[in-house]
mmCIF file of C-alpha atoms in Angstrom:
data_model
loop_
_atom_site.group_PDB
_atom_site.id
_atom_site.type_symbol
_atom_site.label_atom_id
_atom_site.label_comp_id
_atom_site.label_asym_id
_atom_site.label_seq_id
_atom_site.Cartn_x
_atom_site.Cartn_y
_atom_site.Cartn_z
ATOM 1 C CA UNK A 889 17.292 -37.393 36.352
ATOM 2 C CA UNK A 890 14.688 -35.007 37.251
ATOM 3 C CA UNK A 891 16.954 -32.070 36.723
ATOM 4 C CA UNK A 892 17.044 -33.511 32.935
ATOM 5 C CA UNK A 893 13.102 -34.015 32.692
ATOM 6 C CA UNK A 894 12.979 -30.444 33.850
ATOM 7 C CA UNK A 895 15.164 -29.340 31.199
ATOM 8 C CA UNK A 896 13.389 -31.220 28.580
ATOM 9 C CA UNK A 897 9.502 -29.509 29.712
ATOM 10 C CA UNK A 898 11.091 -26.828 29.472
ATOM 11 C CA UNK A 899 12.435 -26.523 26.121
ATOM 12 C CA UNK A 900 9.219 -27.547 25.006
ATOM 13 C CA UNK A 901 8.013 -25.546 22.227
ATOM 14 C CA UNK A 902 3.908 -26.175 22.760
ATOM 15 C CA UNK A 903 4.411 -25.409 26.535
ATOM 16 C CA UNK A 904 4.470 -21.859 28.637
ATOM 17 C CA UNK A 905 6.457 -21.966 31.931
ATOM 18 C CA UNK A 906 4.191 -20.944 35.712
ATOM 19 C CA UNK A 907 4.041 -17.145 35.923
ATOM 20 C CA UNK A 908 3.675 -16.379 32.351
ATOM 21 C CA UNK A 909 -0.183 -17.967 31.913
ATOM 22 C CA UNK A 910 -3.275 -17.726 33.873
ATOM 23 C CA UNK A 911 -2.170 -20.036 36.787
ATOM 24 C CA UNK A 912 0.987 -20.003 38.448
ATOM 25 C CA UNK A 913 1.020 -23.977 39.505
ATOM 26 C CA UNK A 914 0.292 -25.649 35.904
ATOM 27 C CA UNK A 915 1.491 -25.926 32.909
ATOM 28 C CA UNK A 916 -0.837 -24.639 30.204
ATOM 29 C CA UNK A 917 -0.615 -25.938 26.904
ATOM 30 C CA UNK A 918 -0.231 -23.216 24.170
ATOM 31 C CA UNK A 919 0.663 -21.653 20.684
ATOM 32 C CA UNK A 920 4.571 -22.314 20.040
ATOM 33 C CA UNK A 921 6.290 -19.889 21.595
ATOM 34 C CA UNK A 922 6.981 -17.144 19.805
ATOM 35 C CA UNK A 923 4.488 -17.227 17.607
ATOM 36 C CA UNK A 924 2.131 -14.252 19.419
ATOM 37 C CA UNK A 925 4.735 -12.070 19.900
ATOM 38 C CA UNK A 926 5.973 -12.209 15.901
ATOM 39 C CA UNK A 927 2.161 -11.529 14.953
ATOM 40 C CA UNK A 928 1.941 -8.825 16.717
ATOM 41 C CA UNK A 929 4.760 -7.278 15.685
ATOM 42 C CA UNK A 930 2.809 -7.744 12.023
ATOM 43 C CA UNK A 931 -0.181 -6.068 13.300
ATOM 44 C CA UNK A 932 2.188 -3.490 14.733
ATOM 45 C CA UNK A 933 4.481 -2.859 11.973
ATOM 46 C CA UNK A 934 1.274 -3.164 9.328
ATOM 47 C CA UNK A 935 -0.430 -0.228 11.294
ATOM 48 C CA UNK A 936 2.620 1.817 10.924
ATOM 49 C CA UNK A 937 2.865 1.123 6.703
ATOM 50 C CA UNK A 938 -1.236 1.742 6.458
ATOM 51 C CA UNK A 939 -1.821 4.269 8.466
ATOM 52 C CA UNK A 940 0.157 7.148 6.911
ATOM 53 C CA UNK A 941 -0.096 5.744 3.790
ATOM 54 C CA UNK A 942 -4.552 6.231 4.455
ATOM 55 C CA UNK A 943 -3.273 9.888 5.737
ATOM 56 C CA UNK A 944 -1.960 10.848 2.041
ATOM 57 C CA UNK A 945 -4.402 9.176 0.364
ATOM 58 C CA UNK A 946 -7.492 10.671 2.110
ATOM 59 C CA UNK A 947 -5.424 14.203 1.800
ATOM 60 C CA UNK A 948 -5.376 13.786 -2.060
ATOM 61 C CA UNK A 949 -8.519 12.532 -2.246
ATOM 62 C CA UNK A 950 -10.633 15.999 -0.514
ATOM 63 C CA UNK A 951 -7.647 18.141 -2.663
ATOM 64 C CA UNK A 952 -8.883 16.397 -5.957
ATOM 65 C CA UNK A 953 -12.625 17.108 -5.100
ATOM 66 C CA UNK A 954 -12.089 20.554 -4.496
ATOM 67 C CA UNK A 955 -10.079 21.101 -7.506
ATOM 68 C CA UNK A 956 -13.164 19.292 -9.242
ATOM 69 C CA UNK A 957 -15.004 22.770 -7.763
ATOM 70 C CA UNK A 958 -13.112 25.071 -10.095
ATOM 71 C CA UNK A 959 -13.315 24.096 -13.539
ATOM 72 C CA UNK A 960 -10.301 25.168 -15.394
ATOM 73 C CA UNK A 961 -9.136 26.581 -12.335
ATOM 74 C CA UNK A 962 -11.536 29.596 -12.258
ATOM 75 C CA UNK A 963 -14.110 30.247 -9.389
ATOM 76 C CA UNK A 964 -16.860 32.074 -10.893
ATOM 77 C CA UNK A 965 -18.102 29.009 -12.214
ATOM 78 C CA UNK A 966 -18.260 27.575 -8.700
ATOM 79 C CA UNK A 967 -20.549 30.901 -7.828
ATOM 80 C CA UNK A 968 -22.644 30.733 -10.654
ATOM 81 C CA UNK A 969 -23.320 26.968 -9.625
ATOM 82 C CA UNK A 970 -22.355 25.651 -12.953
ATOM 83 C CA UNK A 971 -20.574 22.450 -11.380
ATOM 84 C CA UNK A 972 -20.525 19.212 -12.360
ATOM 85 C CA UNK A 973 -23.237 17.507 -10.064
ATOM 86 C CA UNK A 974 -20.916 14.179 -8.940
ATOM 87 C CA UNK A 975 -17.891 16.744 -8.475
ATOM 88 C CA UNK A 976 -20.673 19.291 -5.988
ATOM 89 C CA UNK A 977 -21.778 15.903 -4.382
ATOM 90 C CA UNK A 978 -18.008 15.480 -2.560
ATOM 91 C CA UNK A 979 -17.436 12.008 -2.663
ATOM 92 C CA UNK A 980 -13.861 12.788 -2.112
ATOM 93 C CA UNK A 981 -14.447 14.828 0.828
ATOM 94 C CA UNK A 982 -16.794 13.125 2.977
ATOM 95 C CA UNK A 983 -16.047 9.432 1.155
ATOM 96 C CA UNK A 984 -12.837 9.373 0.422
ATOM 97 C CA UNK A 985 -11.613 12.379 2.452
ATOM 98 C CA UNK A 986 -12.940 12.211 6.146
ATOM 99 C CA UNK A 987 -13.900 8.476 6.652
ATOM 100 C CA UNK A 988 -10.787 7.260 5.697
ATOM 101 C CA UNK A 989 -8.921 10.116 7.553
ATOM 102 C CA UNK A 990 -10.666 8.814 10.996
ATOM 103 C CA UNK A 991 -9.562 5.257 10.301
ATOM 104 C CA UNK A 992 -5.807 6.702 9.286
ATOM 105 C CA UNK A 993 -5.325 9.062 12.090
ATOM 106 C CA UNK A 994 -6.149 6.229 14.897
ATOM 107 C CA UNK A 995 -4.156 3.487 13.068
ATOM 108 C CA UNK A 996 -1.185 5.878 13.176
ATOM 109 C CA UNK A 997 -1.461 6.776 16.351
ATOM 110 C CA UNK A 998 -2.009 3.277 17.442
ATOM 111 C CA UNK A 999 0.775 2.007 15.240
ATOM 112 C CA UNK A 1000 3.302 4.279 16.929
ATOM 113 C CA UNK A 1001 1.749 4.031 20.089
ATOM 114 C CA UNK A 1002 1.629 8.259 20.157
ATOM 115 C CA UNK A 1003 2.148 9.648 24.307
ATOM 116 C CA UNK A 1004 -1.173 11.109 23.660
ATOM 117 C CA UNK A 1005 -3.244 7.719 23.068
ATOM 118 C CA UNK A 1006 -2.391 6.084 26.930
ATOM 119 C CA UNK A 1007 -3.850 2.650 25.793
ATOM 120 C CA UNK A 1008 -2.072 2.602 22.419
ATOM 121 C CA UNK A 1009 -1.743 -1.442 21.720
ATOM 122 C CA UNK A 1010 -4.746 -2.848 23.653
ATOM 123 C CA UNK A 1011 -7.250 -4.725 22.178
ATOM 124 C CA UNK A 1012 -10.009 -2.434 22.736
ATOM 125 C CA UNK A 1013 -7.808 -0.083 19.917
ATOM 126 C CA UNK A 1014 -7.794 -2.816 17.958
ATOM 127 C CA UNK A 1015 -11.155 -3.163 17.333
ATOM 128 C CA UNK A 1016 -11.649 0.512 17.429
ATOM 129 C CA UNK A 1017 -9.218 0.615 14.219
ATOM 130 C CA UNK A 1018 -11.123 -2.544 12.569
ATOM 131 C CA UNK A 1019 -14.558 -0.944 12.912
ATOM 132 C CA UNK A 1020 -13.015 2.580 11.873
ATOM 133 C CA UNK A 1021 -11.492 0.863 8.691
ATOM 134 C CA UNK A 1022 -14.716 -0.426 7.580
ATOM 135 C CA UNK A 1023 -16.332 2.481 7.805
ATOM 136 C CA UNK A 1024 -13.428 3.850 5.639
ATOM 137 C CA UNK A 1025 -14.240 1.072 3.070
ATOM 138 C CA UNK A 1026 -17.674 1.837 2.561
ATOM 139 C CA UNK A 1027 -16.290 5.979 1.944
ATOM 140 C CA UNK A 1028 -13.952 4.744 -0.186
ATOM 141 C CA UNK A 1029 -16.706 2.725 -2.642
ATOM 142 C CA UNK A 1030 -18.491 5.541 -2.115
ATOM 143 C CA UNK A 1031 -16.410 7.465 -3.714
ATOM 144 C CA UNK A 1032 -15.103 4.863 -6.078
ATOM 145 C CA UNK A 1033 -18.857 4.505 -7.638
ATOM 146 C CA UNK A 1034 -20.002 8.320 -7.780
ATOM 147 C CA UNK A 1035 -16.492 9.249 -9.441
ATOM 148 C CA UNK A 1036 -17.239 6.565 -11.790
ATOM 149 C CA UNK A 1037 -20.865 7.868 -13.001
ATOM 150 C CA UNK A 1038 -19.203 11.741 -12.952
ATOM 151 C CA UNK A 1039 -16.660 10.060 -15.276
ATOM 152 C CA UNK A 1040 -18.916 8.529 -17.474
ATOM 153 C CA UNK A 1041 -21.635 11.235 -17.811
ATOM 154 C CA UNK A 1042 -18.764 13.802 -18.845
ATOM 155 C CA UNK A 1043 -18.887 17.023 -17.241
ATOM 156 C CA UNK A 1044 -21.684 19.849 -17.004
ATOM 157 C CA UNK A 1045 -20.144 22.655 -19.483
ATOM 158 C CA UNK A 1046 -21.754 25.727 -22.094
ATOM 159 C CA UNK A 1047 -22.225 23.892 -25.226
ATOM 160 C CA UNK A 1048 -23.877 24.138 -28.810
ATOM 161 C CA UNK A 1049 -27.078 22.437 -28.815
ATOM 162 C CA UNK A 1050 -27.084 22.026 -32.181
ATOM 163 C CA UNK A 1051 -24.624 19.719 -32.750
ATOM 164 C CA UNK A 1052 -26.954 17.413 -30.561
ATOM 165 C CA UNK A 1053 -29.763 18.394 -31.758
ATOM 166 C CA UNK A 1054 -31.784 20.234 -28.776
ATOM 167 C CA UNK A 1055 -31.922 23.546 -30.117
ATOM 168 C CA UNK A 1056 -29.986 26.180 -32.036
ATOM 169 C CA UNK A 1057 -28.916 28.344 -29.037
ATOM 170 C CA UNK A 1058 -25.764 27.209 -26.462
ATOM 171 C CA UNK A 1059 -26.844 26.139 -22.860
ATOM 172 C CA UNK A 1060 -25.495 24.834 -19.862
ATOM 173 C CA UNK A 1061 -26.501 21.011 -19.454
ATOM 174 C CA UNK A 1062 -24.424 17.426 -20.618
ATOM 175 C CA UNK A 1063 -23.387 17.241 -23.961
ATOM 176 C CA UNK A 1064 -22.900 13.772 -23.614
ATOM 177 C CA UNK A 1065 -26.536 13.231 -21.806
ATOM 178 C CA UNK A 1066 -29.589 13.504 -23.950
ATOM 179 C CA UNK A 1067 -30.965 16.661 -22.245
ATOM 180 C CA UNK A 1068 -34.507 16.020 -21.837
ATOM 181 C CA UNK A 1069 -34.205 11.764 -20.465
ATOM 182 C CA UNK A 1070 -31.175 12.082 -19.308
ATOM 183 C CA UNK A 1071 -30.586 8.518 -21.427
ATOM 184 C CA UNK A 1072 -27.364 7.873 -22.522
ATOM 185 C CA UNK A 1073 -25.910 9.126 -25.543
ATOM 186 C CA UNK A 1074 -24.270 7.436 -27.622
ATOM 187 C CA UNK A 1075 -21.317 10.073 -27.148
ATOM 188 C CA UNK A 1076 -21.249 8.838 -23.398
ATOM 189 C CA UNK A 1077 -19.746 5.318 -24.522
ATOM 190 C CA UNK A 1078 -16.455 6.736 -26.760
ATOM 191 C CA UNK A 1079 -16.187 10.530 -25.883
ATOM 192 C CA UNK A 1080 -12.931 9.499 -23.445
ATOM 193 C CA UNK A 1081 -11.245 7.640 -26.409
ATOM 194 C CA UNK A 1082 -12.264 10.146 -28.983
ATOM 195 C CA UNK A 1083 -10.969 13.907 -27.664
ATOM 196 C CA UNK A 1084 -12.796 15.462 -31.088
ATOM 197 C CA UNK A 1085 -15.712 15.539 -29.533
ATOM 198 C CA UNK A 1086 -14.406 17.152 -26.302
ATOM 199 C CA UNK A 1087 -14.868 20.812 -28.451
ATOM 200 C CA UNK A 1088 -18.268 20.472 -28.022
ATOM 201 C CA UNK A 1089 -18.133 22.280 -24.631
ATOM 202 C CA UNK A 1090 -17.604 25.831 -24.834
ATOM 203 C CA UNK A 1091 -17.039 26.969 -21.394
ATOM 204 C CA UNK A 1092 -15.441 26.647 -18.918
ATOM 205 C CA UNK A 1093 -12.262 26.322 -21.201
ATOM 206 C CA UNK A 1094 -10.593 22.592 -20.883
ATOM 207 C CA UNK A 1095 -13.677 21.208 -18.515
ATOM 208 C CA UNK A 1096 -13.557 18.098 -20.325
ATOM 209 C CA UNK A 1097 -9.398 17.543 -19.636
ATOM 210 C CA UNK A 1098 -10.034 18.804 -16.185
ATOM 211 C CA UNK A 1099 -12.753 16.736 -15.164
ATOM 212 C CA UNK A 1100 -12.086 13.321 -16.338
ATOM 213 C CA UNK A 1101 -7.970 13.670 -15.214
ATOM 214 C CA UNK A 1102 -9.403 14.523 -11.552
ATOM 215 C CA UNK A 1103 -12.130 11.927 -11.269
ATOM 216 C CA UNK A 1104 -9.804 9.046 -12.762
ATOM 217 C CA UNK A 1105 -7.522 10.677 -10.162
ATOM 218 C CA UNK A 1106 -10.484 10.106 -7.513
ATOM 219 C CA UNK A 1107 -11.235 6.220 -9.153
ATOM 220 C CA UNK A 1108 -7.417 5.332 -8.488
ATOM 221 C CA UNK A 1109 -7.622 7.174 -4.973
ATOM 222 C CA UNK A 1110 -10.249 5.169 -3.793
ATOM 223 C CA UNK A 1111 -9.576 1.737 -4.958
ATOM 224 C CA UNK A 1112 -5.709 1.975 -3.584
ATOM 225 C CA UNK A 1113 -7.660 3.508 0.130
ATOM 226 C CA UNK A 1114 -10.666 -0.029 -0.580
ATOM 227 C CA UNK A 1115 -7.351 -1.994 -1.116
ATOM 228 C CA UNK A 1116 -5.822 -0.289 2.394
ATOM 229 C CA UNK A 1117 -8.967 -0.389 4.414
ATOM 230 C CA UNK A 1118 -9.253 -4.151 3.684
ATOM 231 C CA UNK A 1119 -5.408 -4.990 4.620
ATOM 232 C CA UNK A 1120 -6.186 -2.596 8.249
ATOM 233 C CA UNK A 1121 -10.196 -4.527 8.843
ATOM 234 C CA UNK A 1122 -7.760 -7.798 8.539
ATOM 235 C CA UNK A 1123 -5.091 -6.523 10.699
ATOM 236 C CA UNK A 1124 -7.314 -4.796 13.722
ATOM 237 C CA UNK A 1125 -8.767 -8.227 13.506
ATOM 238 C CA UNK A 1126 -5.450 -9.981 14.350
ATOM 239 C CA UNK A 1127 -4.607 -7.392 16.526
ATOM 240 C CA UNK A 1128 -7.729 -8.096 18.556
ATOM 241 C CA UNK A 1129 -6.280 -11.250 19.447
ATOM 242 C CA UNK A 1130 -2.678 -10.624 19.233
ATOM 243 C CA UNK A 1131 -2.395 -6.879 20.547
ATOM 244 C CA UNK A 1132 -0.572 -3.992 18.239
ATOM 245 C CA UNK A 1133 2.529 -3.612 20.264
ATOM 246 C CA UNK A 1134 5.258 -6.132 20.030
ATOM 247 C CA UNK A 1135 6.979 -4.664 22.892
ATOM 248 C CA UNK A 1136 3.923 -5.988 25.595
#
């Protein structure tokens, strides 16, 4: 009989057997069993999908801000300083670029539990990853909003004045900016629907192409990495509780 009420404790899914628990003489009522291990081998698995997939993203992100540095591929205009002033800012370098290359590099390594990080797994990682990741985030927005407002301003290029009526000589400044306020013009609104208007800028040659393919490049970039960062601030969360490794 008791051999059969043994049996039957046992078996129970809401129960942990002596050894396993904080005290080795009761019986401590738990989670179902099984449940903690398959989260963390979420949390585990999760790190291993964000982490490189942060790694590309952050890559792309400083290669598309540099490339924002050389207008129509040419670096004179870089020396000169005639840059865009969102593309000499580097939101994709320090924003999207290094923030969210900290958060990836530590997430991979703690996702794959590398020889070189000893306590790969452990809570203390965990939240170390979380707190990394939202630091990430706020890059990433970063970098999402300033890549916006270089989109929408339009790029700083040679242009005719006169077609905007500032003058009768070509300068460097925004075409699609009123010069002196710096108010919108009402260029800014449909100049990326309407490319007729792009011939305004004179130099550097295709500055208008260039910029708005690499920032849209940069707004796409940092949304997917705001998307990512979220998913890994959610996941160092659980792993806080649950640990990374499913093998402990």
């Amino acid at each position: 009989m008791w051999n059969t009420c043994w049996a039957i404790i046992n078996s129970h899914p809401w129960v942990m057997p002596p050894g396993q628990g904080s005290s080795e003489r009761w019986w401590t009522l738990l989670a179902p069993r099984g449940i903690a291990p398959r989260v963390a081998m979420c949390v585990g698995t999760c790190s291993r999908i964000v982490g490189p997939c942060l790694l590309v993203l952050g890559t792309f992100s400083i290669a598309a801000n540099i490339l924002l540095l050389f207008p129509g591929g040419a670096a004179k205009y870089l020396l000169e300083g005639h840059i865009t002033r969102h593309a000499g800012i580097l939101p994709g370098v320090w924003g999207g670029g290094v923030t969210v290359l900290l958060a990836a590099a530590h997430t991979t390594a703690v996702g794959w539990r590398c020889a070189s990080c000893s306590d790969c797994g452990t809570r203390r990682n965990a939240f170390i990853s979380a707190v990394l990741s939202k630091l990430a985030l706020l890059g990433a927005a970063a970098c999402f909003v300033l890549s916006g407002v270089g989109l929408t301003n339009g790029p700083l290029c040679f242009y005719n004045a006169s077609e905007n009526g500032c003058g009768h000589h070509p300068l460097w400044g925004y075409p699609f900016l009123e010069a002196g306020g710096q108010e919108t013009d009402p260029r800014a609104g449909s100049y990326l629907r309407d490319r007729g208007t792009w011939s305004i800028c004179l130099e550097p040659a295709g500055v208008v192409s260039w910029n708005i393919a690499l920032f849209s490049l940069l707004l796409l970039i940092s949304a997917a990495e705001m998307v990512l960062a979220s998913i890994q601030i959610l996941n160092g969360c659980l792993g806080c509780l649950c640990g990374f490794c499913e093998g402990k």
